[in-house]
Coordinates of C-alpha atoms and ligand atoms in Angstrom, one line a residue:
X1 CA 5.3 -87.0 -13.2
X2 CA 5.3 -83.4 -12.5
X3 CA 3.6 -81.1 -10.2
X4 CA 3.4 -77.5 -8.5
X5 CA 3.8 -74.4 -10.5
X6 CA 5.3 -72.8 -13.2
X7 CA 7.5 -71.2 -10.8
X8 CA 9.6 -74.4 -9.3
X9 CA 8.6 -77.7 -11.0
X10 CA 8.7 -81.0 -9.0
X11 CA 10.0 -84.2 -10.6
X12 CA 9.9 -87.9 -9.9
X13 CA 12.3 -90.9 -10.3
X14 CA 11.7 -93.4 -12.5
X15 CA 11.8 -97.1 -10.9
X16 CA 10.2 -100.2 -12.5
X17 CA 7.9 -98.2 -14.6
X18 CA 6.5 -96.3 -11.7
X19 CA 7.2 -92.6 -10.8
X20 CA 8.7 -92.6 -7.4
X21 CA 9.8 -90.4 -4.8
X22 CA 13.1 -90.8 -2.8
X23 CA 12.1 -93.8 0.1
X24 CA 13.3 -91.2 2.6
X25 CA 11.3 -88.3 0.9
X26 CA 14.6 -86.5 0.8
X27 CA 14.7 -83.8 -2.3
X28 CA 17.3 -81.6 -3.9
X29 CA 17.3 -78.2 -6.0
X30 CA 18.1 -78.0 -10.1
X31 CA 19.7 -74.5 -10.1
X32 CA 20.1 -71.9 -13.2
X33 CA 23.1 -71.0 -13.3
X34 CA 22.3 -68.0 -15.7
X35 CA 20.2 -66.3 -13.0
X36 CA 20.6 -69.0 -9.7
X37 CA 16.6 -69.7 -9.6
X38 CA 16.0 -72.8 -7.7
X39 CA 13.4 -73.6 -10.9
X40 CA 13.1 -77.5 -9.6
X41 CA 13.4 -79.9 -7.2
X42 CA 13.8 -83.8 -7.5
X43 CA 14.2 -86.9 -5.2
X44 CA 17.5 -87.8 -3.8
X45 CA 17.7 -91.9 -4.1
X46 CA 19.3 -93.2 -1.3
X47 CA 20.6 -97.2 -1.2
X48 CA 16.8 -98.4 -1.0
X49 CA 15.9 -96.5 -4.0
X50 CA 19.3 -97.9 -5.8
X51 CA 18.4 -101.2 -4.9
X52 CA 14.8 -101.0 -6.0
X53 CA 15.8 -99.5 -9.8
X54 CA 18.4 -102.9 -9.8
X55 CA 15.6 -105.3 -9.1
X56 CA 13.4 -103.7 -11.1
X57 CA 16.2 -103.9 -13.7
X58 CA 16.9 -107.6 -13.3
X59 CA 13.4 -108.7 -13.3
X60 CA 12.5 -107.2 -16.7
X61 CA 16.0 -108.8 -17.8
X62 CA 15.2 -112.5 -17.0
X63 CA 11.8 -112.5 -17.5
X64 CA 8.6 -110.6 -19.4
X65 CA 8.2 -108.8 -22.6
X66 CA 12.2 -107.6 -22.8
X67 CA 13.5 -110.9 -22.2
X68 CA 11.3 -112.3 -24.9
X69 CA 11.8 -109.6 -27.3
X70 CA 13.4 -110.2 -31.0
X71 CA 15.6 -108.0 -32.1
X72 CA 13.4 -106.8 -34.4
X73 CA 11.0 -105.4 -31.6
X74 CA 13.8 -104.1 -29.6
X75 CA 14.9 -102.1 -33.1
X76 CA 11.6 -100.9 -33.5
X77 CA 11.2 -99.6 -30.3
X78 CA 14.3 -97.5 -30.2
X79 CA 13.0 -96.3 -33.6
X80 CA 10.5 -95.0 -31.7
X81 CA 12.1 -93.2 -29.5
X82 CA 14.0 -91.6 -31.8
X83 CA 10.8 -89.8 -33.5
X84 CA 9.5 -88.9 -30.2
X85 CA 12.9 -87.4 -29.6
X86 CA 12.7 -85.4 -32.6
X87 CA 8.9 -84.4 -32.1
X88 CA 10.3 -83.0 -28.6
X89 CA 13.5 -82.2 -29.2
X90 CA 13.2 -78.3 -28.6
X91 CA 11.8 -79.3 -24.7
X92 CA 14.7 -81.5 -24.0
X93 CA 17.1 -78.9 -25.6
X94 CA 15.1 -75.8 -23.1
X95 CA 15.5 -77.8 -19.9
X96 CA 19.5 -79.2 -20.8
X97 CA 20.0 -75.4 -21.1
X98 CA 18.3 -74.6 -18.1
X99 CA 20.1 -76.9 -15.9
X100 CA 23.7 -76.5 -17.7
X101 CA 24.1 -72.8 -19.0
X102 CA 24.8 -74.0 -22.5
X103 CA 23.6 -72.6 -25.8
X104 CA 20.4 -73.0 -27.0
X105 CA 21.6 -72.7 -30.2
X106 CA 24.4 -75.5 -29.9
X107 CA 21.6 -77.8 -27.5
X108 CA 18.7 -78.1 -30.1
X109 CA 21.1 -79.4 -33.2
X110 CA 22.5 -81.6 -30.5
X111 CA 19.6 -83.0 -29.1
X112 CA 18.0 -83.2 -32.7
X113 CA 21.0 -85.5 -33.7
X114 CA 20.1 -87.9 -30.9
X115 CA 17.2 -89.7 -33.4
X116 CA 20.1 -90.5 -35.1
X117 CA 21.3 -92.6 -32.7
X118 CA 18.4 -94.3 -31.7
X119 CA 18.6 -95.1 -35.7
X120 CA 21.7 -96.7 -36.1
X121 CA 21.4 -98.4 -33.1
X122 CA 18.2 -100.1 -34.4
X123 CA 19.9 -101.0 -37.2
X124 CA 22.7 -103.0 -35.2
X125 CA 19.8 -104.3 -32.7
X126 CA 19.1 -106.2 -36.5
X127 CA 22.3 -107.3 -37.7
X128 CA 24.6 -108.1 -34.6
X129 CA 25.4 -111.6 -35.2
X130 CA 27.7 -114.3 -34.1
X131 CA 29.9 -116.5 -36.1
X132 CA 30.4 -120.1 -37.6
X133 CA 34.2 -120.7 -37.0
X134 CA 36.5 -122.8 -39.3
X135 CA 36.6 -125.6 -37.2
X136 CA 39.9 -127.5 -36.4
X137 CA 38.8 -129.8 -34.3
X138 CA 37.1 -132.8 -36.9
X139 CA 33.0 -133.7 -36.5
X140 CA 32.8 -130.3 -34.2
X141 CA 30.5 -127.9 -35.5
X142 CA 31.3 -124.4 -33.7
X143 CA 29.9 -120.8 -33.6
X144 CA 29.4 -117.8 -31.4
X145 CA 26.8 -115.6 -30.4
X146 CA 26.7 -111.9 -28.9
X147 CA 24.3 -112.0 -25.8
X148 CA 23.4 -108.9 -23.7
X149 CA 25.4 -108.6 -20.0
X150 CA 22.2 -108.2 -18.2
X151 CA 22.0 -104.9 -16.0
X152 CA 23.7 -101.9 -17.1
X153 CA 24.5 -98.5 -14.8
X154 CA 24.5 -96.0 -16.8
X155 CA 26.4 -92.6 -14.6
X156 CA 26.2 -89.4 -16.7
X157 CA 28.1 -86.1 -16.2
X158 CA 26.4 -82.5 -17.2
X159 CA 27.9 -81.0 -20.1
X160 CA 25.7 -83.1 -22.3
X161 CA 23.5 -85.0 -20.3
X162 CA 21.3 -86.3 -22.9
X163 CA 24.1 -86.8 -25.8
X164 CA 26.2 -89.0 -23.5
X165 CA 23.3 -91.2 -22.0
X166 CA 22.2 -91.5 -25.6
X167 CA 25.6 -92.8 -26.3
X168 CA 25.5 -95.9 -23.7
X169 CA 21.3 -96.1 -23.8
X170 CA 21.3 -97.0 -27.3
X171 CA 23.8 -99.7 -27.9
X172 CA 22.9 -100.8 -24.3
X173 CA 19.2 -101.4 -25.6
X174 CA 19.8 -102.5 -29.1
X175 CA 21.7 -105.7 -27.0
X176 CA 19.0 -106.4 -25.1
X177 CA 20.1 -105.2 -21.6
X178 CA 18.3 -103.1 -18.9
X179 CA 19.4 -100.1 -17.4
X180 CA 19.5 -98.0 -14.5
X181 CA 20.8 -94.8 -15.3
X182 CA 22.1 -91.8 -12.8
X183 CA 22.5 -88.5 -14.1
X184 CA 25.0 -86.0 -12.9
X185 CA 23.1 -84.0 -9.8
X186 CA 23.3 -80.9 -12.4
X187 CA 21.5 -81.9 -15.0
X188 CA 18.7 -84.4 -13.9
X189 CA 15.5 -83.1 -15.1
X190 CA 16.2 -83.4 -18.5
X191 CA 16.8 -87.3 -18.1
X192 CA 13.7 -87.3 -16.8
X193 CA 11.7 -85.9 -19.1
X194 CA 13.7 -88.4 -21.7
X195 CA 12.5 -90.7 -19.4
X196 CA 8.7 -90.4 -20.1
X197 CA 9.6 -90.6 -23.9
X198 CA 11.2 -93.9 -23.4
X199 CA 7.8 -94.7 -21.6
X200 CA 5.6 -93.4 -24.3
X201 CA 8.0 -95.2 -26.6
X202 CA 6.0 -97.9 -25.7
X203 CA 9.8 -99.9 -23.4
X204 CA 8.1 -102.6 -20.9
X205 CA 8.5 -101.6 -17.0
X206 CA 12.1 -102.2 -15.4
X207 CA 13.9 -101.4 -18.5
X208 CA 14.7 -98.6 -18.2
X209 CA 14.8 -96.9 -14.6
X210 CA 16.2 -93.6 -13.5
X211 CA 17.6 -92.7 -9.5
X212 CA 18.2 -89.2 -9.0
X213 CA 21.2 -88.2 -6.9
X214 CA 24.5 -86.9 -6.0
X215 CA 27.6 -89.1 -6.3
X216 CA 26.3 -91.2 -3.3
X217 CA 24.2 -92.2 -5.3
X218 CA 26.2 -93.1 -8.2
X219 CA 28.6 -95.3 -6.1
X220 CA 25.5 -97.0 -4.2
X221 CA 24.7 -98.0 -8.0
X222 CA 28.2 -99.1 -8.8
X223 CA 28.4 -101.0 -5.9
X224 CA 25.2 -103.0 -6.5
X225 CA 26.0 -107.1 -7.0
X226 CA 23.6 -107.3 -9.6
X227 CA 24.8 -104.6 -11.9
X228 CA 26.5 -106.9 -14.3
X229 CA 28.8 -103.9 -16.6
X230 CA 28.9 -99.7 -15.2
X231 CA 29.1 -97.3 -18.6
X232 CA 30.4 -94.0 -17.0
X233 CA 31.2 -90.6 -18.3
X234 CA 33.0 -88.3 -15.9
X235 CA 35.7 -87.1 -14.4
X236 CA 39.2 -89.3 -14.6
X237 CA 39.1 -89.0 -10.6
X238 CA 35.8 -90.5 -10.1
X239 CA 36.5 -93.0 -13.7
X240 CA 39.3 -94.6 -11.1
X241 CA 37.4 -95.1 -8.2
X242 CA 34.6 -96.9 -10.2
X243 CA 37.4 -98.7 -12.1
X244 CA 38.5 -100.3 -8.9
X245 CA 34.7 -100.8 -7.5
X246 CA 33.9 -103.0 -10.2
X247 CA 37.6 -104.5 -10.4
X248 CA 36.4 -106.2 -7.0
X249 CA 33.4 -108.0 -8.4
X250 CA 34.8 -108.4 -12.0
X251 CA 31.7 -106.2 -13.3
X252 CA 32.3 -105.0 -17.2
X253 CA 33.3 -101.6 -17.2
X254 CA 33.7 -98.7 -19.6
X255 CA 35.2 -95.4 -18.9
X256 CA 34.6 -92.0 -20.8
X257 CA 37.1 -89.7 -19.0
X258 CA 38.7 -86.3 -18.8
X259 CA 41.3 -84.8 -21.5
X260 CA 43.8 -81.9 -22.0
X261 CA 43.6 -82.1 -25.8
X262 CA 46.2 -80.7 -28.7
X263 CA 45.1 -78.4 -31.4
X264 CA 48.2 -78.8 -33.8
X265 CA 48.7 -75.4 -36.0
X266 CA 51.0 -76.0 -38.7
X267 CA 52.5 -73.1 -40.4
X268 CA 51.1 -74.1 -43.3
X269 CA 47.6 -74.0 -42.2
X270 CA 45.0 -72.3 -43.5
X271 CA 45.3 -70.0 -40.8
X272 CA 41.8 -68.3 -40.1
X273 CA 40.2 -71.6 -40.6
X274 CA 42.3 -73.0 -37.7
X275 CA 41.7 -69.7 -35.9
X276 CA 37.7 -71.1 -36.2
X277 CA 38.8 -74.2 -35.6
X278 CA 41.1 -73.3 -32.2
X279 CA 38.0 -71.3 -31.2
X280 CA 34.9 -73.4 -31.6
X281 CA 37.4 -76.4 -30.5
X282 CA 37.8 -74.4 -26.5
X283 CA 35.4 -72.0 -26.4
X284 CA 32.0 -73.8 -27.2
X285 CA 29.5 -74.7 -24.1
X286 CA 31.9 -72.4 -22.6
X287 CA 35.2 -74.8 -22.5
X288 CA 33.2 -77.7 -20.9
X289 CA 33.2 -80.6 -23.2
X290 CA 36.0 -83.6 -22.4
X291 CA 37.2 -83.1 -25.9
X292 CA 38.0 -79.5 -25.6
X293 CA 41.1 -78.4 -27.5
X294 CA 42.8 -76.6 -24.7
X295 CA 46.6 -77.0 -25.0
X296 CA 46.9 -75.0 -28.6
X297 CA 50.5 -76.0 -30.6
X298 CA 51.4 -73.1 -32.5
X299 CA 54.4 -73.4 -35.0
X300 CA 56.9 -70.5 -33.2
X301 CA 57.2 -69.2 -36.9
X302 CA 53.6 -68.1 -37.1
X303 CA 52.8 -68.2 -33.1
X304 CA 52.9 -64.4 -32.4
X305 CA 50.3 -63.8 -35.4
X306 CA 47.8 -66.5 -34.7
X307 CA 47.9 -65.8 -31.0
X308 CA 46.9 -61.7 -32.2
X309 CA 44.1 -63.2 -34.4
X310 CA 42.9 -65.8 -31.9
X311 CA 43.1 -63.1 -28.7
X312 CA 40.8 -60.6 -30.9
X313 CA 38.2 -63.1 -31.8
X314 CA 38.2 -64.5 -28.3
X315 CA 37.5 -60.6 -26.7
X316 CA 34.4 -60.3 -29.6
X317 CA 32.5 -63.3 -28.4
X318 CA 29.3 -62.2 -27.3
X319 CA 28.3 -63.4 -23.4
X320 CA 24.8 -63.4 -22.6
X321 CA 22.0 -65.6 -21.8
X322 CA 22.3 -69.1 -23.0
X323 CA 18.5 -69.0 -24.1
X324 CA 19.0 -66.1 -26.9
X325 CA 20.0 -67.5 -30.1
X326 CA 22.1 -64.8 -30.6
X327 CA 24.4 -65.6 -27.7
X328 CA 27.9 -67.0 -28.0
X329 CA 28.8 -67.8 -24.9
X330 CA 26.8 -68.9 -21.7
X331 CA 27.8 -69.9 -18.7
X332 CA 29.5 -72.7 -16.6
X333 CA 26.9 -75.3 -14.9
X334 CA 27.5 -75.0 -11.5
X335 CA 28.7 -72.9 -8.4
X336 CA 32.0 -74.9 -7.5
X337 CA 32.8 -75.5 -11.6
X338 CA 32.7 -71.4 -11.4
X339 CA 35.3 -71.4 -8.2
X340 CA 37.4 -74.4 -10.0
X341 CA 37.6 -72.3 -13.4
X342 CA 38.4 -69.1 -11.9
X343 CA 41.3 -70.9 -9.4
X344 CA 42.8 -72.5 -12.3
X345 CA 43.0 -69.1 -13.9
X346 CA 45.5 -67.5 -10.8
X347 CA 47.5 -70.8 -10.6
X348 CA 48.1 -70.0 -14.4
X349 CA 49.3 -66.6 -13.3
X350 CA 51.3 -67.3 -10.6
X351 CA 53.1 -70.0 -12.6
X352 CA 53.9 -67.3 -14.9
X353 CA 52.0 -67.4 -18.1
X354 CA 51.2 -64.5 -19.7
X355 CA 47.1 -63.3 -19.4
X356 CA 46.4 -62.0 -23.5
X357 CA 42.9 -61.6 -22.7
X358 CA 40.0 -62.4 -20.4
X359 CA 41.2 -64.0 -17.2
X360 CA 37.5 -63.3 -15.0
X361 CA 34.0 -62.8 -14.7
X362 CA 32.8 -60.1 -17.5
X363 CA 32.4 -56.6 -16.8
X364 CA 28.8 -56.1 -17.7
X365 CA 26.3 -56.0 -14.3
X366 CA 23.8 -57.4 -16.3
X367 CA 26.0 -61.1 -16.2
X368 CA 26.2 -60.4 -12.2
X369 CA 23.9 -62.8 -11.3
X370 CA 25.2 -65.4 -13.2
X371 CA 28.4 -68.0 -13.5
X372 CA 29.8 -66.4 -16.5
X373 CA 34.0 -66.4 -17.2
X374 CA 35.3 -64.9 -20.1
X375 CA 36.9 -66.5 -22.6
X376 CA 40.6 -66.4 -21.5
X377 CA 43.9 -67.1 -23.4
X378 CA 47.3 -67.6 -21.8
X379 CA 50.3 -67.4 -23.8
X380 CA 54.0 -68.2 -22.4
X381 CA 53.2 -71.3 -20.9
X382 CA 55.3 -74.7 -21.2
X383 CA 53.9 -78.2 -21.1
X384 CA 55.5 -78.9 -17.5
X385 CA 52.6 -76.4 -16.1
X386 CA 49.4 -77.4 -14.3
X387 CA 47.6 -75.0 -16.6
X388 CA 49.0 -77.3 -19.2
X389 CA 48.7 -80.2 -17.2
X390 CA 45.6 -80.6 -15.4
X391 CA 41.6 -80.4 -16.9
X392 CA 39.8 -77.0 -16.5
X393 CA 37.2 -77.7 -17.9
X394 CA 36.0 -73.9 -18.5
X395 CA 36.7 -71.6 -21.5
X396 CA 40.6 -71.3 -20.7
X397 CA 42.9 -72.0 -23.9
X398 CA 47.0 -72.3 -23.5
X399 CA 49.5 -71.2 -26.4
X400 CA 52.5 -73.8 -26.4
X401 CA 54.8 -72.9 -29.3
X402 CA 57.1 -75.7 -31.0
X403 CA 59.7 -75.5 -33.5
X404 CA 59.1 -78.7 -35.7
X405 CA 57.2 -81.6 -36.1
X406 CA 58.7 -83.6 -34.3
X407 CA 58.4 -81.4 -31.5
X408 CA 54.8 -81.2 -31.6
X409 CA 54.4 -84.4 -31.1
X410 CA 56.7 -84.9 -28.2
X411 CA 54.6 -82.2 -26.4
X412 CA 51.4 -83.3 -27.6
X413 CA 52.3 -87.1 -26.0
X414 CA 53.5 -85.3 -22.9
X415 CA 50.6 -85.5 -20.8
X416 CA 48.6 -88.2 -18.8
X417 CA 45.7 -87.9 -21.2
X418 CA 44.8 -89.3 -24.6
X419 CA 41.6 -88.3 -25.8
X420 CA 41.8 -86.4 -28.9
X421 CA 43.8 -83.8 -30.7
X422 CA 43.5 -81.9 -33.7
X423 CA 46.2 -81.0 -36.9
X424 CA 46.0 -77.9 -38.9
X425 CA 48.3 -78.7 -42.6
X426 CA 47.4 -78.5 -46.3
X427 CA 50.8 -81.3 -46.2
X428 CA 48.6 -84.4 -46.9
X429 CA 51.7 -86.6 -46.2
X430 CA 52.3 -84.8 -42.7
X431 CA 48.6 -85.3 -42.1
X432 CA 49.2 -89.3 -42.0
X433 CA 52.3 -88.8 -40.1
X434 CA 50.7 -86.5 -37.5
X435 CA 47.6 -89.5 -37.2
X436 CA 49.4 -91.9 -36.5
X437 CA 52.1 -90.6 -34.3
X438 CA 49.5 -88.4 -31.7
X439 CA 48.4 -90.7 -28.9
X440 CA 44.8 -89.9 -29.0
X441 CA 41.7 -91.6 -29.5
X442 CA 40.0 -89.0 -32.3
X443 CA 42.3 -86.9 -34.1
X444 CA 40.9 -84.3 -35.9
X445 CA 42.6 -82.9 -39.6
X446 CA 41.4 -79.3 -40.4
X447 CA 38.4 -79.4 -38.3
X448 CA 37.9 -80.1 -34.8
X449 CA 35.0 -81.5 -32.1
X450 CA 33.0 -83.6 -34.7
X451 CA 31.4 -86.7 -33.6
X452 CA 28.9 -88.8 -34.6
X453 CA 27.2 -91.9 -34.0
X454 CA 29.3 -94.0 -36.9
X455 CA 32.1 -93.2 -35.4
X456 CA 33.6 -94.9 -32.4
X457 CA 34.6 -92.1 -29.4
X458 CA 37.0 -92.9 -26.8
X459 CA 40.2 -92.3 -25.0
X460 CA 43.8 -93.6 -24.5
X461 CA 45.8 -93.5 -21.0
X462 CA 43.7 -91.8 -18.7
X463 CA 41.2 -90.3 -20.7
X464 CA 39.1 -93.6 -20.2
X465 CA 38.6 -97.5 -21.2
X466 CA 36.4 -98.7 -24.1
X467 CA 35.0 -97.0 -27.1
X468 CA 31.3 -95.6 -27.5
X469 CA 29.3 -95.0 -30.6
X470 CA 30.2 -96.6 -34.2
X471 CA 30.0 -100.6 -34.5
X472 CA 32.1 -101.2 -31.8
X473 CA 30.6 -100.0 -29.3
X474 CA 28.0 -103.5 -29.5
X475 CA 30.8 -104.8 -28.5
X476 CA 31.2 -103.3 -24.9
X477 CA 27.6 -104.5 -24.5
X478 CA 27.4 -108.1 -25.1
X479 CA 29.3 -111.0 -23.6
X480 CA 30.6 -113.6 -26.6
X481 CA 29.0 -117.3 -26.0
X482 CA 31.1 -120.0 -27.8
X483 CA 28.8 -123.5 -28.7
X484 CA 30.2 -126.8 -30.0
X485 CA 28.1 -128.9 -31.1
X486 CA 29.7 -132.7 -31.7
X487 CA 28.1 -134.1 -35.1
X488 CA 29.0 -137.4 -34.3
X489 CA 31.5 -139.7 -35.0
X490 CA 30.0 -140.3 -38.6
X491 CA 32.6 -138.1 -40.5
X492 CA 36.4 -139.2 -39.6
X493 CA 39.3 -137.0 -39.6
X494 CA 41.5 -138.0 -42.2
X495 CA 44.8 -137.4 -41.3
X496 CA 43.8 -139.7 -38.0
X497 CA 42.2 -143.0 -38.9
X498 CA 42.3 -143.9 -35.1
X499 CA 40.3 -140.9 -33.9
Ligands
NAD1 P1 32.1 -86.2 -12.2 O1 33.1 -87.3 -12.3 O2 32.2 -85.3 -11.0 O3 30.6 -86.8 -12.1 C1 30.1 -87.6 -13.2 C2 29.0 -88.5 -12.6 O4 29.5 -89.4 -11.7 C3 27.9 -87.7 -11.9 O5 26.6 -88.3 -12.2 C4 28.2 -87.8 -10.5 O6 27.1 -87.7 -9.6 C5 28.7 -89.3 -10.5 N1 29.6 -89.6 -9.4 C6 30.4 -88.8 -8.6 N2 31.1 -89.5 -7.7 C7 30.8 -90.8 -7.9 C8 31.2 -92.0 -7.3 N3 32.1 -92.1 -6.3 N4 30.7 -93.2 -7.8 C9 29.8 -93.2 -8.8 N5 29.3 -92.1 -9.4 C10 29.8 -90.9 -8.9 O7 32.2 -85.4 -13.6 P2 31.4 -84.1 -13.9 O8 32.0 -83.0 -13.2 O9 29.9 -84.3 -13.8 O10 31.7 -84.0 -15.5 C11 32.9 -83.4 -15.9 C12 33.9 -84.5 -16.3 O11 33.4 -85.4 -17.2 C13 35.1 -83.9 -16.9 O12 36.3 -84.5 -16.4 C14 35.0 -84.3 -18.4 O13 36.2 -84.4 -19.1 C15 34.3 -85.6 -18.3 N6 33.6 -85.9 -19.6 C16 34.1 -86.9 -20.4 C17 33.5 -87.2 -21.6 C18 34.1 -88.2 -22.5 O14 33.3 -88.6 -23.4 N7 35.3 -88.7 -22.4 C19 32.4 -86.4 -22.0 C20 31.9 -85.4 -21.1 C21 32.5 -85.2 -19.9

């Protein structure tokens, strides 16, 4: 599927088991952004190529090896994946890094965790099941089943390309669907390389298939009339157009969206834990991640000694290239992310918050050549700001003090997100309180950022629709079938001898 030279690396799509390039031979770059080499190039799908990847899709849904599998084979073969995963999971870690700028020390446990998924997934292929219902109705014999929707479009974004595919491919699979997947234009190769390991996994033709593109692409796929449910991660801008694209056709939709997450510190908290906490929570894979803690809560009793504790970690955090362990920070993926972060940081000035440290690109000519910010903190900002408001999505982090509980939640609500939010307290009772009161998807107690596969991700208000990982996410794959099945008249209902 590759060819040329070490020096820039040419990849194909992935279409009905065949390694394809663009119908139009049109081609675009996969750019470093540590040192801006062009290191490779890969097709550009235009509609044709769409359509092709959604037949090919369909076919190996109705008929073949897929459509005949038991779930038992379907388990085993994303078992299967999952140890190739692991066998290659430094490459697939390399190449996300490559494209996106993040750690490599952050990518490889990452991508190592994805066998997990495969995993537990496996196991639900196995055990999803219907029910036999308590039947009102008298000589009726009813039950349900969970069947697969048929063709899923699967649109990734690149902060974690592979993670968040992982995260639709496996429950999407496990149900017995096919799937066409498009990831983000910054970040393809390393779907395709996961994409021969789904191959080698031994997956028929058509069931998986992967088009290469920009977001013409993507909404070429979206609009498709045989793509039956569209599992996006993204941006909440782009999460409302496809909303209303697959509103028009009644297509089953789920939506992984922005955020402008609340880290909660108490002033109780254990205070150079949450200083870790606040930290890792923003500042890892350099403030890209949709559950970045950005908007920080800090009691106004202990606000002006956290912010001098967080403001002298934040200027020790060592910038560098994303490929040395040692590295704490890399970059930001891409060209206009860089222009976006850097705007956002003068609209915080000019709004009037108060720069405590970073606020640019670093120093040190040896970063010139690539699209590093430093990690920046703003202090004297209010919730009614659009550096308070709006996503960054770039190592910025905003100090919002409060004066009680109550307080903190108020601003914590105030905002048209609802994806997460974390609580630093010891006070067990406030703890509960805080859960249940913060209108967030995940909410974090004296730790922040964890996910896993057991446990079901998602947002509230605009932060998205539908929930992905845990046992629930099955559900946002299968449709529910309802049988009756008359026993005959044998057996009369008491209570009705004329029935
Ligand atoms: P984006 O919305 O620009 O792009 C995401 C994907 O959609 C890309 O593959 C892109 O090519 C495609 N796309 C663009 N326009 C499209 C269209 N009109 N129709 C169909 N597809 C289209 O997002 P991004 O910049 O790649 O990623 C950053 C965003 O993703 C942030 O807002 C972040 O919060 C969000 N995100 C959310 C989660 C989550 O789990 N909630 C996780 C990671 C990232």
């Amino acid at each position: 599927m590759t060819t040329g030279n070490a020096k820039r690396e040419h990849y194909q799509m992935l279409i009905g088991g065949v390694w394809s390039d663009a119908a139009d031979g049109r081609r675009f770059d996969s750019i470093n952004p540590f040192d801006g080499h062009h290191w490779a190039d890969v097709p550009l799908a235009g509609d044709e190529d769409v359509d092709a990847a959604v037949h090919a899709a369909r076919a190996a849904f109705e008929e073949g090896p897929w459509a005949a599998a038991s779930p038992s084979q379907r388990a085993a073969l994303l078992r299967r994946l999952g140890d190739l995963i692991t066998e290659r999971a430094d490459d697939l870690a390399r190449v996300q890094v490559l494209e996106n700028g993040k750690l490599i020390r952050e990518v490889a446990g990452q991508t190592r965790a994805l066998a997990g998924h495969c995993y537990f997934f496996a196991g639900i292929a196995e055990t999803t099941h219907g029910h036999t219902l308590a039947s009102s109705v008298p000589n009726m014999h009813v039950f349900t089943v969970r069947e697969p929707l048929g063709v899923v479009a699967a649109i990734t974004p690149w902060n974690s390309p592979l993670a968040l595919l992982l995260w639709k491919l496996c429950p999407a699979l496990a149900a017995g669907n096919t799937v066409v997947i498009k990831p983000s234009e910054v970040t393809p190769v390393s779907t395709l390389l996961l994409g021969r390991l789904i191959e080698e996994a031994g997956f028929p033709a058509g069931v998986v298939n992967i088009v290469t593109g920009e977001g013409a692409t993507g909404a070429a796929l979206t609009r498709h009339p045989d793509v039956d449910k569209i599992a996006f991660t993204g941006s909440t801008a782009v999460g409302r157009t496809i909303a209303a694209t697959a509103a028009e056709r009644l297509a089953r939709v789920s939506l992984e969206l922005g955020g402008k997450s609340p880290n909660i510190i108490f002033p109780d908290a254990d205070l150079p834990n949450a200083v870790n906490g606040v930290l890792a929570g923003v500042f890892a894979a350099t403030g890209q991640t949709c559950m970045a803690g950005s908007r920080v809560l800090v009691h106004q009793d202990i606000h002006d000694e956290f912010a001098t504790a967080l403001v002298e970690r934040a200027k020790n955090i060592k910038i560098g290239d994303p490929l040395d362990p040692e590295t704490e920070m890399g970059t930001v993926a891409c060209l206009s992310q860089h222009r976006k972060v850097l705007d956002y940081i003068e609209i915080a000035k000019k709004e009037g918050a108060t720069l405590l440290t970073g606020g640019g690109r670093p120093a040190d000519p040896a970063l010139s050549e690539g699209l590093f910010v430093e990690p920046t903190v703003f202090s004297g900002v209010t919730n009614d700001m659009r550096i308070a408001r709006e996503e960054v999505f770039g190592p910025i982090v905003v100090l919002i003090p409060f004066r009680d509980e109550d307080h903190a939640v108020t601003i914590a609500n105030d905002t048209p997100f609802g994806l997460a939010a974390g609580v630093w307290t010891i006070d067990v009772a406030r703890a509960h309180r805080m859960i249940r009161r913060l209108r967030a998807g995940t909410v974090w107690v004296n730790n922040y950022r964890k996910t896993n596969y057991i446990a079901p991700f998602g947002g509230f208000k605009d932060s998205g629709l539908g929930r992905e990982n845990g046992l629930e996410a099955i559900n946002d794959y299968t449709e529910v079938k309802t049988a009756w099945i008359d026993m005959g008249n044998q057996i009369k209902d008491p209570f009705n001898p004329r029935a």
